C-alpha cells in the first residue's frame, strides 16, 4: 500500500501525533518536552501521513501560514512521506486562501525545502537547541512539480 495524507484533529488524533513527535523530536533529537508542546497545538491544523495504514509522519500549519512540527518516523524515511506531507499541507494552505507559507527548517534540511520551492529568508538561528533558518514558499506556483529527497524533520 502507498502513502496517503489526511487532515488530523488534535483532540481525536492526539495519540498518533504525540507518538511520532515524541519519537522524532524528543527521543531522537533530544528536544525538551517543554519546547516541543506549545500553545498552537489546539488551534493549528494538523496532518498525518500513513504508510500501510500506519501513521508514519505528522505536521501542522498555523492560521498565520507557518508550517511546523513536520516529523517522519525513522523507519519510514526515504519513502517520500515528507514530500507527500509537505505537498498536502501546501495545497491545503492554498485552498484556505494563503498566498505564501513559511517554516523554520533545520539547517540540514535546507536542500529538501529548496527543491520543494522554499527560499531561505533571513539568518540562521537556534530553536530548541537545533540550528534552523526561516524559509518561505509562494503558493502561486505549481505544487505538484515538487520532487526531492526525504527530510528527517522540521520544527
N, CA, C and O of each residue as an XYZ file, in Angstrom:
620
protein
N       0.837     -1.180      0.000
C       0.000      0.000      0.000
C       0.877      1.237      0.000
O       1.947      1.241      0.609
N       0.428      2.301     -0.687
C       1.199      3.531     -0.800
C       0.995      4.479      0.354
O       0.473      4.121      1.410
N       1.421      5.687      0.119
C       1.299      6.749      1.111
C      -0.003      7.508      0.924
O      -0.470      7.681     -0.201
N      -0.584      7.956      2.011
C      -1.680      8.907      1.909
C      -1.644      9.837      3.107
O      -1.190      9.468      4.190
N      -2.128     11.044      2.893
C      -2.131     12.076      3.920
C      -3.573     12.490      4.155
O      -4.381     12.536      3.228
N      -3.882     12.790      5.404
C      -5.214     13.308      5.720
C      -5.112     14.379      6.787
O      -4.129     14.470      7.522
N      -6.168     15.193      6.850
C      -6.277     16.160      7.934
C      -6.357     15.393      9.237
O      -6.929     14.305      9.291
N      -5.793     15.949     10.267
C      -5.843     15.323     11.588
C      -6.430     16.327     12.574
O      -6.302     17.539     12.400
N      -7.058     15.813     13.586
C      -7.637     16.636     14.631
C      -6.843     16.410     15.913
O      -6.639     15.269     16.327
N      -6.396     17.496     16.539
C      -5.576     17.382     17.746
C      -6.275     16.547     18.814
O      -5.630     15.750     19.495
N      -7.577     16.720     18.966
C      -8.306     16.003     20.014
C      -8.417     14.505     19.719
O      -8.152     13.682     20.595
N      -8.804     14.149     18.498
C      -9.037     12.734     18.194
C      -7.781     11.989     17.739
O      -7.696     10.771     17.897
N      -6.808     12.707     17.178
C      -5.584     12.066     16.677
C      -4.389     12.332     17.581
O      -3.241     12.101     17.199
N      -4.671     12.815     18.770
C      -3.663     13.190     19.751
C      -2.587     12.115     19.940
O      -1.395     12.420     19.912
N      -3.002     10.867     20.131
C      -2.038      9.800     20.427
C      -1.062      9.574     19.282
O       0.140      9.443     19.515
N      -1.560      9.526     18.046
C      -0.684      9.295     16.894
C       0.283     10.454     16.693
O       1.472     10.246     16.455
N      -0.231     11.672     16.790
C       0.615     12.858     16.616
C       1.703     12.889     17.689
O       2.879     13.075     17.379
N       1.312     12.708     18.935
C       2.277     12.748     20.037
C       3.321     11.638     19.928
O       4.501     11.864     20.196
N       2.887     10.443     19.537
C       3.824      9.322     19.416
C       4.917      9.637     18.398
O       6.098      9.416     18.666
N       4.532     10.145     17.251
C       5.509     10.456     16.194
C       6.450     11.566     16.647
O       7.668     11.434     16.527
N       5.903     12.643     17.158
C       6.743     13.764     17.579
C       7.603     13.412     18.782
O       8.729     13.896     18.895
N       7.098     12.586     19.676
C       7.902     12.114     20.812
C       9.122     11.349     20.302
O      10.248     11.595     20.734
N       8.883     10.423     19.383
C       9.973      9.590     18.866
C      11.003     10.403     18.089
O      12.206     10.222     18.275
N      10.532     11.306     17.211
C      11.455     12.051     16.355
C      12.121     13.208     17.102
O      13.347     13.305     17.130
N      11.328     14.071     17.697
C      11.901     15.274     18.288
C      12.471     15.056     19.689
O      13.606     15.447     19.963
N      11.700     14.444     20.566
C      12.144     14.325     21.960
C      13.169     13.207     22.131
O      14.229     13.431     22.714
N      12.869     12.006     21.631
C      13.797     10.881     21.810
C      15.012     10.974     20.886
O      16.150     10.862     21.343
N      14.777     11.176     19.604
C      15.855     11.147     18.616
C      16.694     12.431     18.626
O      17.924     12.369     18.603
N      16.037     13.582     18.659
C      16.759     14.851     18.531
C      16.971     15.560     19.863
O      17.550     16.646     19.903
N      16.509     14.955     20.948
C      16.730     15.487     22.297
C      16.127     16.873     22.527
O      16.682     17.673     23.281
N      14.999     17.159     21.884
C      14.270     18.396     22.142
C      13.536     18.213     23.469
O      12.963     17.153     23.721
N      13.552     19.227     24.304
C      12.871     19.106     25.595
C      11.354     19.110     25.385
O      10.854     19.802     24.498
N      10.630     18.352     26.187
C       9.162     18.355     26.077
C       8.580     19.761     26.211
O       7.574     20.071     25.574
N       9.191     20.606     27.021
C       8.718     21.981     27.192
C       8.803     22.767     25.889
O       7.958     23.622     25.625
N       9.826     22.480     25.065
C       9.964     23.154     23.772
C       9.073     22.525     22.707
O       8.655     23.204     21.769
N       8.786     21.258     22.841
C       8.024     20.553     21.804
C       6.535     20.893     21.814
O       5.958     21.157     20.759
N       5.924     20.890     22.959
C       4.474     21.095     23.040
C       4.199     22.568     23.343
O       4.730     23.115     24.310
N       3.376     23.204     22.525
C       3.182     24.648     22.698
C       1.713     25.059     22.625
O       0.812     24.224     22.544
N       1.510     26.348     22.655
C       0.159     26.910     22.676
C      -0.589     26.782     21.354
O      -1.780     27.088     21.295
N       0.083     26.336     20.288
C      -0.571     26.214     18.983
C      -1.204     24.843     18.740
O      -1.886     24.652     17.733
N      -0.991     23.895     19.637
C      -1.470     22.524     19.401
C      -2.969     22.467     19.115
O      -3.396     21.784     18.184
N      -3.755     23.167     19.895
C      -5.209     23.065     19.753
C      -5.774     23.944     18.654
O      -6.908     23.729     18.227
N      -5.017     24.931     18.182
C      -5.542     25.833     17.151
C      -4.966     25.567     15.763
O      -5.572     25.967     14.769
N      -3.829     24.911     15.668
C      -3.220     24.618     14.364
C      -3.981     23.489     13.667
O      -4.631     22.668     14.313
N      -3.885     23.464     12.340
C      -4.423     22.331     11.591
C      -3.314     21.284     11.503
O      -2.236     21.556     10.973
N      -3.577     20.112     12.015
C      -2.600     19.017     12.000
C      -2.881     18.090     10.828
O      -3.983     18.064     10.281
N      -1.851     17.325     10.453
C      -1.915     16.371      9.347
C      -1.211     15.096      9.763
O      -0.282     15.125     10.570
N      -1.648     13.990      9.219
C      -0.969     12.712      9.413
C      -0.724     12.090      8.054
O      -1.582     12.144      7.174
N       0.462     11.491      7.882
C       0.774     10.731      6.676
C       0.876      9.268      7.083
O       1.474      8.922      8.102
N       0.276      8.422      6.258
C       0.203      6.993      6.541
C       0.934      6.196      5.473
O       0.990      6.587      4.307
N       1.493      5.068      5.898
C       2.071      4.075      5.006
C       1.589      2.726      5.513
O       1.767      2.397      6.686
N       0.983      1.950      4.634
C       0.421      0.657      5.033
C      -0.511      0.799      6.235
O      -0.448      0.011      7.179
N      -1.358      1.790      6.188
C      -2.361      2.062      7.223
C      -1.785      2.386      8.592
O      -2.507      2.330      9.588
N      -0.497      2.726      8.667
C       0.120      3.122      9.939
C       0.588      4.570      9.815
O       1.213      4.950      8.825
N       0.280      5.369     10.830
C       0.736      6.763     10.842
C       2.257      6.781     10.971
O       2.812      6.235     11.925
N       2.929      7.414     10.002
C       4.395      7.447      9.998
C       4.947      8.866     10.015
O       6.156      9.064     10.132
N       4.065      9.852      9.898
C       4.533     11.231      9.894
C       3.427     12.191     10.252
O       2.242     11.869     10.168
N       3.838     13.377     10.653
C       2.883     14.405     11.035
C       3.459     15.779     10.744
O       4.665     15.943     10.562
N       2.584     16.746     10.704
C       2.965     18.140     10.527
C       1.763     18.988     10.876
O       0.679     18.475     11.152
N       1.971     20.302     10.861
C       0.863     21.196     11.157
C       1.087     22.526     10.461
O       2.184     22.824      9.990
N       0.018     23.325     10.406
C       0.116     24.689      9.909
C      -0.753     25.567     10.793
O      -1.870     25.199     11.157
N      -0.223     26.730     11.128
C      -0.989     27.678     11.932
C      -1.790     28.580     11.003
O      -1.566     28.592      9.793
N      -2.708     29.322     11.564
C      -3.524     30.240     10.784
C      -2.715     31.341     10.119
O      -3.181     31.966      9.166
N      -1.519     31.579     10.608
C      -0.631     32.586     10.018
C       0.195     32.025      8.867
O       0.993     32.749      8.272
N       0.015     30.744      8.543
C       0.745     30.142      7.439
C       2.092     29.554      7.804
O       2.927     29.335      6.927
N       2.321     29.296      9.079
C       3.593     28.681      9.488
C       3.443     27.166      9.529
O       2.642     26.628     10.293
N       4.222     26.491      8.697
C       4.284     25.037      8.691
C       5.295     24.632      9.756
O       6.354     25.248      9.879
N       4.973     23.611     10.517
C       5.914     23.201     11.538
C       5.632     21.822     12.073
O       4.665     21.163     11.690
N       6.504     21.402     12.970
C       6.404     20.109     13.635
C       6.269     18.969     12.626
O       5.595     17.972     12.883
N       6.929     19.135     11.462
C       6.957     18.056     10.479
C       7.946     17.005     10.945
O       9.113     17.304     11.197
N       7.475     15.781     11.059
C       8.315     14.688     11.523
C       7.900     13.404     10.838
O       6.711     13.115     10.702
N       8.888     12.636     10.406
C       8.657     11.326      9.788
C       9.458     10.309     10.589
O      10.646     10.506     10.845
N       8.802      9.219     10.984
C       9.493      8.170     11.738
C      10.667      7.629     10.940
O      10.604      7.527      9.714
N      11.732      7.286     11.639
C      12.959      6.805     11.006
C      12.695      5.653     10.041
O      13.261      5.626      8.948
N      11.838      4.697     10.429
C      11.558      3.528      9.592
C      10.853      3.883      8.286
O      10.835      3.075      7.357
N      10.266      5.092      8.201
C       9.540      5.496      7.000
C      10.297      6.507      6.145
O       9.804      6.916      5.094
N      11.479      6.912      6.579
C      12.249      7.884      5.800
C      12.741      7.246      4.510
O      13.116      6.074      4.477
N      12.730      8.027      3.474
C      13.141      7.526      2.171
C      11.975      7.015      1.339
O      12.168      6.630      0.186
N      10.775      7.003      1.895
C       9.587      6.542      1.171
C       8.856      7.681      0.464
O       7.927      7.443     -0.307
N       9.271      8.905      0.725
C       8.594     10.063      0.159
C       7.503     10.626      1.049
O       6.733     11.482      0.615
N       7.425     10.161      2.285
C       6.371     10.610      3.197
C       6.473     12.103      3.500
O       5.453     12.790      3.557
N       7.674     12.608      3.693
C       7.853     14.030      3.983
C       7.401     14.901      2.829
O       6.737     15.916      3.040
N       7.749     14.522      1.625
C       7.328     15.271      0.444
C       5.817     15.215      0.265
O       5.185     16.231     -0.024
N       5.246     14.047      0.433
C       3.791     13.881      0.316
C       3.079     14.772      1.335
O       2.092     15.430      1.010
N       3.579     14.787      2.551
C       3.016     15.601      3.619
C       3.140     17.081      3.287
O       2.170     17.828      3.415
N       4.311     17.507      2.868
C       4.550     18.908      2.548
C       3.650     19.374      1.398
O       3.081     20.463      1.463
N       3.520     18.565      0.360
C       2.646     18.923     -0.756
C       1.202     19.084     -0.278
O       0.520     20.033     -0.664
N       0.744     18.163      0.556
C      -0.623     18.199      1.059
C      -0.851     19.468      1.885
O      -1.875     20.134      1.728
N       0.088     19.801      2.755
C      -0.042     20.998      3.589
C      -0.082     22.254      2.716
O      -0.888     23.151      2.960
N       0.779     22.322      1.706
C       0.796     23.488      0.817
C      -0.515     23.592      0.025
O      -1.045     24.689     -0.147
N      -1.030     22.481     -0.447
C      -2.320     22.501     -1.166
C      -3.439     22.952     -0.235
O      -4.302     23.736     -0.630
N      -3.424     22.458      0.996
C      -4.416     22.860      1.984
C      -4.341     24.371      2.211
O      -5.365     25.055      2.192
N      -3.132     24.890      2.424
C      -2.948     26.314      2.687
C      -3.442     27.151      1.513
O      -4.095     28.175      1.711
N      -3.137     26.723      0.300
C      -3.585     27.461     -0.880
C      -5.110     27.445     -0.952
O      -5.726     28.471     -1.242
N      -5.723     26.294     -0.690
C      -7.183     26.188     -0.709
C      -7.824     27.069      0.364
O      -8.953     27.530      0.201
N      -7.101     27.300      1.458
C      -7.594     28.150      2.537
C      -7.332     29.638      2.278
O      -7.665     30.481      3.112
N      -6.739     29.960      1.128
C      -6.512     31.348      0.759
C      -5.144     31.915      1.071
O      -4.905     33.105      0.866
N      -4.242     31.079      1.564
C      -2.879     31.552      1.844
C      -2.150     31.800      0.525
O      -2.220     30.982     -0.392
N      -1.456     32.922      0.434
C      -0.652     33.246     -0.758
C       0.773     32.726     -0.629
O       1.461     32.496     -1.624
N       1.206     32.545      0.627
C       2.537     32.003      0.879
C       2.514     31.316      2.241
O       1.626     31.546      3.063
N       3.520     30.466      2.454
C       3.694     29.787      3.732
C       5.159     29.914      4.129
O       6.013     30.233      3.301
N       5.437     29.665      5.387
C       6.824     29.699      5.840
C       7.037     28.613      6.874
O       6.085     28.049      7.414
N       8.295     28.329      7.139
C       8.673     27.333      8.140
C      10.058     27.640      8.649
O      10.814     28.388      8.028
N      10.383     27.058      9.780
C      11.727     27.139     10.338
C      12.365     25.779     10.086
O      12.094     24.813     10.799
N      13.211     25.714      9.071
C      13.826     24.451      8.670
C      15.087     24.175      9.463
O      15.891     25.075      9.708
N      15.254     22.918      9.865
C      16.539     22.534     10.423
C      17.559     22.707      9.298
O      17.275     22.386      8.144
N      18.721     23.204      9.627
C      19.702     23.587      8.599
C      20.032     22.444      7.651
O      20.221     22.677      6.457
N      20.106     21.203      8.156
C      20.451     20.078      7.284
C      19.359     19.786      6.258
O      19.623     19.115      5.260
N      18.129     20.279      6.482
C      17.005     20.015      5.582
C      16.802     21.121      4.542
O      15.859     21.051      3.753
N      17.658     22.129      4.528
C      17.519     23.231      3.578
C      17.411     22.735      2.132
O      16.518     23.188      1.417
N      18.280     21.825      1.667
C      18.169     21.377      0.268
C      16.810     20.741     -0.060
O      16.285     20.946     -1.155
N      16.242     19.980      0.868
C      14.917     19.390      0.665
C      13.881     20.481      0.413
O      13.110     20.407     -0.544
N      13.869     21.485      1.271
C      12.874     22.545      1.146
C      13.124     23.435     -0.062
O      12.171     23.919     -0.673
N      14.383     23.662     -0.420
C      14.675     24.426     -1.639
C      14.124     23.709     -2.865
O      13.527     24.337     -3.740
N      14.322     22.400     -2.929
C      13.784     21.632     -4.054
C      12.261     21.623     -4.048
O      11.630     21.401     -5.081
N      11.678     21.865     -2.886
C      10.216     21.900     -2.754
C       9.670     23.309     -2.975
O       8.493     23.567     -2.720
N      10.525     24.225     -3.452
C      10.058     25.561     -3.788
C      10.192     26.599     -2.691
O       9.726     27.726     -2.860
N      10.812     26.256     -1.576
C      11.014     27.213     -0.493
C      12.332     27.944     -0.701
O      13.273     27.396     -1.276
N      12.393     29.185     -0.229
C      13.606     30.004     -0.310
C      14.009     30.448      1.085
O      13.158     30.722      1.932
N      15.309     30.517      1.316
C      15.829     30.999      2.589
C      15.422     32.452      2.756
O      15.496     33.236      1.810
N      14.989     32.813      3.963
C      14.525     34.163      4.257
C      15.047     34.569      5.625
O      14.357     34.405      6.631
N      16.248     35.091      5.663
C      16.805     35.531      6.932
C      18.093     34.832      7.284
O      18.713     34.154      6.464
N      18.473     35.018      8.521
C      19.730     34.479      9.034
C      19.481     33.245      9.890
O      18.396     33.100     10.454
N      20.465     32.351      9.998
C      20.324     31.167     10.853
C      20.079     31.559     12.316
O      20.529     32.611     12.770
N      19.365     30.702     13.041
C      19.090     30.924     14.453
C      18.928     29.565     15.130
O      18.792     28.539     14.464
N      18.945     29.574     16.443
C      18.763     28.346     17.210
C      17.311     28.261     17.674
O      16.728     29.245     18.129
N      16.747     27.076     17.551
C      15.410     26.804     18.055
C      15.449     25.428     18.696
O      15.828     24.451     18.050
N      15.065     25.345     19.945
C      15.096     24.089     20.709
C      16.491     23.450     20.677
O      16.624     22.226     20.681
N      17.524     24.298     20.646
C      18.897     23.812     20.662
C      19.386     23.253     19.333
O      20.431     22.605     19.286
N      18.642     23.495     18.243
C      18.984     22.964     16.912
C      19.072     24.137     15.937
O      18.191     24.996     15.940
N      20.127     24.197     15.092
C      20.238     25.279     14.112
C      19.085     25.225     13.093
O      18.801     24.172     12.523
N      18.433     26.361     12.876
C      17.315     26.494     11.948
C      17.512     27.721     11.065
O      18.379     28.558     11.316
N      16.690     27.805     10.030
C      16.613     29.002      9.203
C      15.188     29.117      8.685
O      14.558     28.118      8.339
N      14.692     30.338      8.635
C      13.341     30.582      8.121
C      13.356     30.428      6.600
O      14.267     30.902      5.922
N      12.330     29.758      6.083
C      12.180     29.579      4.644
C      10.736     29.892      4.273
O       9.817     29.630      5.050
N      10.540     30.457      3.075
C       9.205     30.823      2.611
C       8.924     30.191      1.254
O       9.839     29.868      0.496
N       7.630     30.021      0.965
C       7.225     29.478     -0.334
C       5.991     30.211     -0.812
O       4.999     30.337     -0.094
N       6.073     30.691     -2.043
C       4.953     31.325     -2.709
C       4.016     30.218     -3.178
O       4.467     29.268     -3.818
N       2.741     30.316     -2.881
C       1.799     29.258     -3.241
C       1.123     29.467     -4.587
O       0.193     28.739     -4.935
N       1.582     30.457     -5.347
C       1.014     30.644     -6.680
C       1.684     29.727     -7.700
O       1.212     29.598     -8.830
N       2.792     29.089     -7.296
C       3.499     28.145     -8.174
C       2.830     26.783     -8.135
O       2.043     26.502     -7.231
N       3.134     25.943     -9.099
C       2.540     24.621     -9.184
C       3.166     23.680     -8.155
O       4.340     23.326     -8.269
N       2.398     23.281     -7.170
C       2.885     22.457     -6.068
C       3.207     21.035     -6.527
O       4.131     20.420     -5.994
N       2.482     20.507     -7.486
C       2.644     19.120     -7.914
C       4.012     18.835     -8.536
O       4.410     17.675     -8.645
N       4.734     19.881     -8.944
C       6.029     19.678     -9.601
C       7.171     19.456     -8.626
O       8.312     19.282     -9.053
N       6.894     19.457     -7.320
C       7.937     19.268     -6.316
C       8.458     17.828     -6.375
O       7.677     16.881     -6.287
N       9.762     17.668     -6.523
C      10.374     16.343     -6.475
C      11.690     16.485     -5.744
O      12.559     17.252     -6.159
N      11.842     15.739     -4.644
C      13.073     15.851     -3.879
C      13.203     14.716     -2.882
O      12.251     13.967     -2.668
N      14.404     14.578     -2.253
C      14.610     13.536     -1.251
C      13.892     13.839      0.057
O      13.413     14.955      0.261
N      13.819     12.880      0.916
C      13.117     12.934      2.200
C      13.900     13.709      3.264
O      15.095     13.466      3.430
N      13.250     14.652      4.003
C      13.941     15.303      5.119
C      13.803     14.430      6.363
O      12.952     13.542      6.421
N      14.632     14.688      7.334
C      14.471     13.992      8.610
C      13.332     14.618      9.395
O      12.451     13.916      9.890
N      13.350     15.925      9.506
C      12.302     16.588     10.275
C      12.439     18.094     10.169
O      13.484     18.618      9.783
N      11.384     18.761     10.514
C      11.372     20.205     10.558
C      10.541     20.646     11.734
O       9.418     20.174     11.908
N      11.042     21.498     12.508
C      10.300     22.036     13.639
C       9.504     23.175     13.127
O       8.778     23.814     13.890
